[in-house]
CSV table of C-alpha atoms in Angstrom, one decimal:
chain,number,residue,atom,x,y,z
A,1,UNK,CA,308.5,178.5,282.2
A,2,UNK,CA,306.6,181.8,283.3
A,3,UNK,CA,303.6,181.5,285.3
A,4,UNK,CA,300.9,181.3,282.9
A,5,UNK,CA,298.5,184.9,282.7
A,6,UNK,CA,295.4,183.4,283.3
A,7,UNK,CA,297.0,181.7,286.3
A,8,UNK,CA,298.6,184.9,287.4
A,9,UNK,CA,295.3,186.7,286.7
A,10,UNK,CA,293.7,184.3,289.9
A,11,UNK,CA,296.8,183.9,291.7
A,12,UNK,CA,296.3,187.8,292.4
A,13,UNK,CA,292.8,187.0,293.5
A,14,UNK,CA,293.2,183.8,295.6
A,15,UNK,CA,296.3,186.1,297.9
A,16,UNK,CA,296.0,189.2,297.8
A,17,UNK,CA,298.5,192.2,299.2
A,18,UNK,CA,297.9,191.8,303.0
A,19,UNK,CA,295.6,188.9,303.4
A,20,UNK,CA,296.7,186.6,306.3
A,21,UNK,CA,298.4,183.1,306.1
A,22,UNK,CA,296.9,180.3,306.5
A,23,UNK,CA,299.2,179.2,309.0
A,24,UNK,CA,297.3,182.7,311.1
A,25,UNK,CA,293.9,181.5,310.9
A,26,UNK,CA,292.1,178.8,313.2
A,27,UNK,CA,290.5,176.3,311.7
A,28,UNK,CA,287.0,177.7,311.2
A,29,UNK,CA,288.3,180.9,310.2
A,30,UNK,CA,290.2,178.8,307.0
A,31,UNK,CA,286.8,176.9,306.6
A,32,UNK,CA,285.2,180.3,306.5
A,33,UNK,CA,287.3,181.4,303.9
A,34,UNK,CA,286.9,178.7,301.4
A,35,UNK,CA,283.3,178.9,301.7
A,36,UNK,CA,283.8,182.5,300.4
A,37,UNK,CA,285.6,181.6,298.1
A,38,UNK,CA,283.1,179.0,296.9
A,39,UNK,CA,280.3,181.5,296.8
A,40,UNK,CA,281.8,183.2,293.7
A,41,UNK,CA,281.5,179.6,291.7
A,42,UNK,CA,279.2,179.4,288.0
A,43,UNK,CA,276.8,177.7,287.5
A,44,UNK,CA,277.2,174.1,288.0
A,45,UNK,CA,277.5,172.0,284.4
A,46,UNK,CA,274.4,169.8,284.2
A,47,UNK,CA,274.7,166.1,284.4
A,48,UNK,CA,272.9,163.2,283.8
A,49,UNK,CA,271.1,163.3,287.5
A,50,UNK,CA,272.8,163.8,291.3
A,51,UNK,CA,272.0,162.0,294.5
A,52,UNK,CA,272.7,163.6,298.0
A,53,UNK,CA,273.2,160.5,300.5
A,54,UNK,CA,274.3,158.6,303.2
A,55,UNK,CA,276.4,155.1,303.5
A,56,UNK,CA,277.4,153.3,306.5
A,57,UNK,CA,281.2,153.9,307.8
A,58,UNK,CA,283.6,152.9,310.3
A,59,UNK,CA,282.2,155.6,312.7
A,60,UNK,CA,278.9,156.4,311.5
A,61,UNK,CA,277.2,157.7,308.2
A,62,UNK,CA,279.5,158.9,305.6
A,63,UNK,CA,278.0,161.7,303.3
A,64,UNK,CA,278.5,161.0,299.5
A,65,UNK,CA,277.4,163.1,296.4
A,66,UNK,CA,276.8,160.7,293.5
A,67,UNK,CA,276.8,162.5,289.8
A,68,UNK,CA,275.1,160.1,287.4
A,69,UNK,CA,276.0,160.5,283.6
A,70,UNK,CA,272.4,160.7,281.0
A,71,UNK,CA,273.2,157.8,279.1
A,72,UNK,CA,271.7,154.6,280.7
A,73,UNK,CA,274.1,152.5,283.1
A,74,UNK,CA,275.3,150.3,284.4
A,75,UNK,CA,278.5,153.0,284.0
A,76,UNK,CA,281.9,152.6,285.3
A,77,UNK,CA,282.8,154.4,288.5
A,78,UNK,CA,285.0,157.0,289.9
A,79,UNK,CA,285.1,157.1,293.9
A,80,UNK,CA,286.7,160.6,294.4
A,81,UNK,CA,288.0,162.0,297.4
A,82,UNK,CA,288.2,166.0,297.4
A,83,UNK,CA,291.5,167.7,298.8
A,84,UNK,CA,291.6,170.4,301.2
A,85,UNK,CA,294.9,168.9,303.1
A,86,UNK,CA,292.4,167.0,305.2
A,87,UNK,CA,291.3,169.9,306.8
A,88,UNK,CA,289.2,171.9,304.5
A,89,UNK,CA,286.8,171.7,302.2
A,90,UNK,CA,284.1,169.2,301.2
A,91,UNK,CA,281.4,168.1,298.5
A,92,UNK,CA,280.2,171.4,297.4
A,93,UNK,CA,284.2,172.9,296.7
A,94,UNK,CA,284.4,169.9,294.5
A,95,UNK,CA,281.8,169.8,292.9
A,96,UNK,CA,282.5,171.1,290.0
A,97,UNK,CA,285.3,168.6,289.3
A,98,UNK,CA,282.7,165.7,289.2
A,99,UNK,CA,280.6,167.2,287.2
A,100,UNK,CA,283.2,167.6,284.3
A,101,UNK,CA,285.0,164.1,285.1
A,102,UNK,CA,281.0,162.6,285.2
A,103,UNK,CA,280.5,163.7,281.7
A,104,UNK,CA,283.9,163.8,280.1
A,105,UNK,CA,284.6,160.2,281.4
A,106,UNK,CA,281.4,158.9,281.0
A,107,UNK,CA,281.2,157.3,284.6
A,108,UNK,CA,279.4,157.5,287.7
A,109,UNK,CA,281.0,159.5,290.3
A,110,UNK,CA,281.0,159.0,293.9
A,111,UNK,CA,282.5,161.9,295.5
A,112,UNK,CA,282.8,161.1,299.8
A,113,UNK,CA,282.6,163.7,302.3
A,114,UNK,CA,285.1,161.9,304.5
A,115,UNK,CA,285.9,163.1,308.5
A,116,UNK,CA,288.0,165.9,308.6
A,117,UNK,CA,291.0,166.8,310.9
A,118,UNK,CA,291.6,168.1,313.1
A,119,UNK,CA,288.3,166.9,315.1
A,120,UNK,CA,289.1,163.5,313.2
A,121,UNK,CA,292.5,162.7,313.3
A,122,UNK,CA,294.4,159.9,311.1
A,123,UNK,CA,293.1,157.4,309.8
A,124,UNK,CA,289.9,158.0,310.2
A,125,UNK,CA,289.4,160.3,306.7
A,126,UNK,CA,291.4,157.8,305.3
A,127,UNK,CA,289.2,154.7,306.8
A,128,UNK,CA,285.9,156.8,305.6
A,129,UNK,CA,287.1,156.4,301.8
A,130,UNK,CA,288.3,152.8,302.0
A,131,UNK,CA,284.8,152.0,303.3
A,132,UNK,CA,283.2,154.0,300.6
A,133,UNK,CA,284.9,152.4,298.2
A,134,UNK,CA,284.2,149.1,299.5
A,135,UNK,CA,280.4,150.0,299.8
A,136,UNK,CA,280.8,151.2,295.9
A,137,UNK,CA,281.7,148.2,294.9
A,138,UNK,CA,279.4,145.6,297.1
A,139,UNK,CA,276.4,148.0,296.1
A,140,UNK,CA,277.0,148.6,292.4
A,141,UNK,CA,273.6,147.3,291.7
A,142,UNK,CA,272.1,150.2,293.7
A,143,UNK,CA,274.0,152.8,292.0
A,144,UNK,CA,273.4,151.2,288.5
A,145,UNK,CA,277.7,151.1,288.3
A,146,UNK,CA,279.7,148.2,286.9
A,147,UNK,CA,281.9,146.2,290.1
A,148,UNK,CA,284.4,145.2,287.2
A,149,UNK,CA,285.2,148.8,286.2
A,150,UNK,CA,286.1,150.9,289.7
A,151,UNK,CA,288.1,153.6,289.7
A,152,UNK,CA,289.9,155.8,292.4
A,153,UNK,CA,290.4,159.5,292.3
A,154,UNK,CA,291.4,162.5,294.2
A,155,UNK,CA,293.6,165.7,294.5
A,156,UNK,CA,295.9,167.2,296.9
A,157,UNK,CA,295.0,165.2,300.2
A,158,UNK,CA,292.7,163.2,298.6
A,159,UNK,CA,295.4,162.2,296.2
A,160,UNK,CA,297.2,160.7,298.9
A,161,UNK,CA,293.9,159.3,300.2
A,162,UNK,CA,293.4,157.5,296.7
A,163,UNK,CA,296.9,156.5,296.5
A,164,UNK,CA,296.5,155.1,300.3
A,165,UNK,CA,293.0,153.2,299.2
A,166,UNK,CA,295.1,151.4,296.1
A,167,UNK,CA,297.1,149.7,298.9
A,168,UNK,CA,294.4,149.3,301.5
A,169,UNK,CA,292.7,147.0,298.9
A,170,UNK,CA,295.6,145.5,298.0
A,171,UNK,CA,296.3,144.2,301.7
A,172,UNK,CA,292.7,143.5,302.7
A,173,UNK,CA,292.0,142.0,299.8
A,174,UNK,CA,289.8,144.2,297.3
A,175,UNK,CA,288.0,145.8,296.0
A,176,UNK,CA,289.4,145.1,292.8
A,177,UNK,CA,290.4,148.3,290.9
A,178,UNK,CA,291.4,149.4,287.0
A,179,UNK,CA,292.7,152.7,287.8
A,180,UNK,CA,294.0,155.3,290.3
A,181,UNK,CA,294.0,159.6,289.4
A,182,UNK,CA,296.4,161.1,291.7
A,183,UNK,CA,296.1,165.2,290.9
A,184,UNK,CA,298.8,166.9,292.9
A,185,UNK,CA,298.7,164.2,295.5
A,186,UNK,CA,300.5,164.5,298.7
A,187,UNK,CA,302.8,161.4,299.1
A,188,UNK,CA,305.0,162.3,301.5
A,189,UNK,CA,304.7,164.0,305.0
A,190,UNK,CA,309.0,165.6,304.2
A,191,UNK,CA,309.3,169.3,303.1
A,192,UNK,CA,313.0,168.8,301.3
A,193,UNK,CA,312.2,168.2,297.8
A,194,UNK,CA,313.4,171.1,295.0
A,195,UNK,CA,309.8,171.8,294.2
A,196,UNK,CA,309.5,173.2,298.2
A,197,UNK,CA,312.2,175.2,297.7
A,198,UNK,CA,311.3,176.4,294.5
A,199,UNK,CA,307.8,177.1,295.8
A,200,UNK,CA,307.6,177.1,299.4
A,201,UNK,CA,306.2,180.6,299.1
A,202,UNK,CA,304.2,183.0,296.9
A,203,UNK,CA,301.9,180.2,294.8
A,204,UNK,CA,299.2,180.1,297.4
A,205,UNK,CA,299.8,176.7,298.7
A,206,UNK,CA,303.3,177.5,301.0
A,207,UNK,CA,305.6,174.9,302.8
A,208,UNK,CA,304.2,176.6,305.8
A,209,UNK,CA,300.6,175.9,305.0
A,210,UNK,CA,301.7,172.1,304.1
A,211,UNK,CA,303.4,171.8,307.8
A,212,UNK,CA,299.7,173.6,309.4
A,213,UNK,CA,297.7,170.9,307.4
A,214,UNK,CA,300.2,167.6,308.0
A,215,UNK,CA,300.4,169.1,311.8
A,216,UNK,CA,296.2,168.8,312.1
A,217,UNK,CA,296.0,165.5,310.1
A,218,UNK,CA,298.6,163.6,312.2
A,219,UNK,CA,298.2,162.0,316.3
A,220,UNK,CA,302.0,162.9,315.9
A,221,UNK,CA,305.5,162.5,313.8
A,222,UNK,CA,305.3,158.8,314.5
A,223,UNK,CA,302.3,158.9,312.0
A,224,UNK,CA,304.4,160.1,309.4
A,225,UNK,CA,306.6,157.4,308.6
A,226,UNK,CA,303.3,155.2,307.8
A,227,UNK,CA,302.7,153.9,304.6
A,228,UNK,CA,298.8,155.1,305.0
A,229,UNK,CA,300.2,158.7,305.7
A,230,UNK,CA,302.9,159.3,304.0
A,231,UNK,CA,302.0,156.2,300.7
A,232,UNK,CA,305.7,157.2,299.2
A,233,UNK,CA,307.0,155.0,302.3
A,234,UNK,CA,305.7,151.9,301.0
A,235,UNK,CA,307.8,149.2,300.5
A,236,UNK,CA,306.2,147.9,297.9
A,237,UNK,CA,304.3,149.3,294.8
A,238,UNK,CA,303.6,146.5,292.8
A,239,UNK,CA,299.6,145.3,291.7
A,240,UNK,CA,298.4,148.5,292.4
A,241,UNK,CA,295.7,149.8,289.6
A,242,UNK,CA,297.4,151.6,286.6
A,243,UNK,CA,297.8,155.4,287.3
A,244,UNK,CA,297.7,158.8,285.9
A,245,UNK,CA,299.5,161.2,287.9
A,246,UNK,CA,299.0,165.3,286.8
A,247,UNK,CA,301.0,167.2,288.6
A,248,UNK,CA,301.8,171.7,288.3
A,249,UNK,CA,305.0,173.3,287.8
A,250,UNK,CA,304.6,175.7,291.0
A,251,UNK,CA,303.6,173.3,293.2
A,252,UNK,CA,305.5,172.5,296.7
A,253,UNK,CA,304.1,168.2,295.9
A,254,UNK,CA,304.9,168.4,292.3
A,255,UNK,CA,308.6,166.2,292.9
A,256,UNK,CA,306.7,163.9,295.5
A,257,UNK,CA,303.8,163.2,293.2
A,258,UNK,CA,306.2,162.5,290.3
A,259,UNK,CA,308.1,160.7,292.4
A,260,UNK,CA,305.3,158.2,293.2
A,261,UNK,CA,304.6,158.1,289.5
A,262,UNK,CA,307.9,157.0,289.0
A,263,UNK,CA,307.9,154.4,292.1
A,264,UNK,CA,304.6,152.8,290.5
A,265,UNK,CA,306.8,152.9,286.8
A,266,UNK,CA,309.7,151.0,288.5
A,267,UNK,CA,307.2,148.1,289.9
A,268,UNK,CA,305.5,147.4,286.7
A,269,UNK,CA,302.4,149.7,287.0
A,270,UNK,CA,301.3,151.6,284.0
A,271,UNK,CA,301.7,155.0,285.0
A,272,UNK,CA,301.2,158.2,282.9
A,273,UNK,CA,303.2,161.0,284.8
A,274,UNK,CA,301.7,164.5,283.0
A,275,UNK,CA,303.0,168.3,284.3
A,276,UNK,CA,301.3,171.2,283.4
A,277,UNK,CA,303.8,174.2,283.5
A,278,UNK,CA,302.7,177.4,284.2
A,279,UNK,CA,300.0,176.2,286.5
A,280,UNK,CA,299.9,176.1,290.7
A,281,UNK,CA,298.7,173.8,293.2
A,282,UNK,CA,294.6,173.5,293.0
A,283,UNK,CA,294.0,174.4,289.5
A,284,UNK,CA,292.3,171.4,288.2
A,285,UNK,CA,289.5,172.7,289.7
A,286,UNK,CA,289.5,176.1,287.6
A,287,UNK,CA,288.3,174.9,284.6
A,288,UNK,CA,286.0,178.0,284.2
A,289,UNK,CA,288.8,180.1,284.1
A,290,UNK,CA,292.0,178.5,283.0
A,291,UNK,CA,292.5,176.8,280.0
A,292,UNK,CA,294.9,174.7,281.2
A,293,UNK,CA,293.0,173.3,284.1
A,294,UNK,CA,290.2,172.2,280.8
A,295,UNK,CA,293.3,170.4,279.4
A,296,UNK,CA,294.2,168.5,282.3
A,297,UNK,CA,290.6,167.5,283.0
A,298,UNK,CA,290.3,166.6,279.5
A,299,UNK,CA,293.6,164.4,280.0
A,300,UNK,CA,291.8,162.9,283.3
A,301,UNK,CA,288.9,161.9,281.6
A,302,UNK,CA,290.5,160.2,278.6
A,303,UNK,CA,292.8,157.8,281.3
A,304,UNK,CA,289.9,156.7,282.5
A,305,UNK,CA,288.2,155.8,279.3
A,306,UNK,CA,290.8,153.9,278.9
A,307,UNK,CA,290.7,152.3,282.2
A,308,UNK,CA,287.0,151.6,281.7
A,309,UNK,CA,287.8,150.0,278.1
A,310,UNK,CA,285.4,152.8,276.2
């Protein structure tokens, strides 16, 4: 279908006539420009209470925002790791989404300002959110959250980090959890699918800007055959947490998300695979603006009531 007019309406604002790739910019100049972009937010929606922090990690302290709902606890938990293709962006460009998943899902949400590339090459992002999710659940008591109700969530790269978490626990053992949201995740580190040739250019995310952000996240293309790169690789998918995979119709991941969705599907994993035509990569985060980007918030939030048995 047509790209939808409130998406076009941004899509005009987010790359405009002239303005450089992002394969052209260095690093900080990229960082810069998401911080501008940032600056032009709304008001944030109130929640219940939020706690700036820091928890011990592999390599140091980790920074983690934690959005309380206003009901008393203990609440169910969503650890959520922001996207930004490892490179870019961090609590505040998220924060937003946790506000609306705190309050529409009722839960606690733990959102980790994991090590970026490319001054913090693989795995370390990726061993930042395993340990916050670990400390999540061996603190719950602290954070008035309930150990038996964990969730995992993320978009873009930090769908692939939540997707890479789920099996993390599942090999080392725990922590235990009910459910995994995957929004637009990154599964794979190939460009070949029909949704990169459909949309390697002219949506704001490109196939070029994919290859800029895989080439700063990896040591090298050895990395990318790894199951905690590239999760699609795995060679099992079976007793990882149920799932809810949202994916957009002009999005270079949308076949590689679906296509994990489908992988979990085939080992048993109930899996609820959801496009939103009309829409491009990163607007679940527009919710001020796009009515579609409420739905699929909404649709977020309900999967993980149900996860968390409310």
């Amino acid at each position: 279908m047509p790209l939808d007019e409130e998406m076009k309406q941004i899509l005009q604002l987010l790359a405009p006539p002239g303005a450089p790739a992002l394969t052209d910019l260095s690093v900080a100049e990229a960082r810069a420009n998401m911080g501008a972009l940032m600056a032009a937010s709304p008001a944030p929606e109130p929640v219940g209470g939020v706690e700036n922090r820091t928890i011990p990690g592999p390599a140091g302290e980790i920074p983690v925002r934690i959005y309380a709902p206003t009901r008393p606890g203990p609440h169910p938990v969503l650890v959520y790791f922001h996207g930004g293709g490892w490179v870019l962006c961090n609590l505040d460009t998220h924060d937003a989404s946790c506000r609306a998943l705190c309050n529409q899902a009722a839960c606690v949400v733990v959102s980790v300002d994991y090590r970026l590339a490319p001054e913090h090459k693989f795995p370390a992002g990726l061993e930042d959110c395993y340990a916050a999710t670990r400390w999540v659940a061996e603190h719950a008591d602290e954070i008035n959250v309930d150990p038996r109700r964990i969730a995992v969530g993320g978009d873009s790269a930090g769908g692939n980090l939540t997707a890479c978490v789920t099996q993390l626990a599942r090999e080392r053992g725990g922590p235990r959890l009910v459910h995994q949201l995957l929004v637009y995740p990154v599964t794979d580190a190939r460009f070949d699918t029909p949704s990169y040739e459909e949309n390697a250019e002219g949506y704001f995310l490109t196939r070029d800007s994919m290859k800029w952000f895989w080439a700063h996240y990896l040591n090298g293309e050895a990395d990318a055959a790894h199951p905690p790169a590239s999760p699609l690789r795995a060679r099992s998918f079976a007793e990882l947490p149920p799932a809810t995979v949202i994916t957009a119709e002009f999005d270079p991941l949308r076949d590689e998300g679906e296509a994990y969705g489908r992988r979990l599907q085939e080992a048993g994993v109930p899996t609820r695979i959801e496009r939103f035509d009309g829409v491009i990569h990163g607007f679940f985060g527009m919710g001020a603006v796009i009515g579609k980007a409420r739905d699929a918030v909404a649709l977020a939030a309900s999967e993980l009531r149900k996860a968390f048995g409310r």
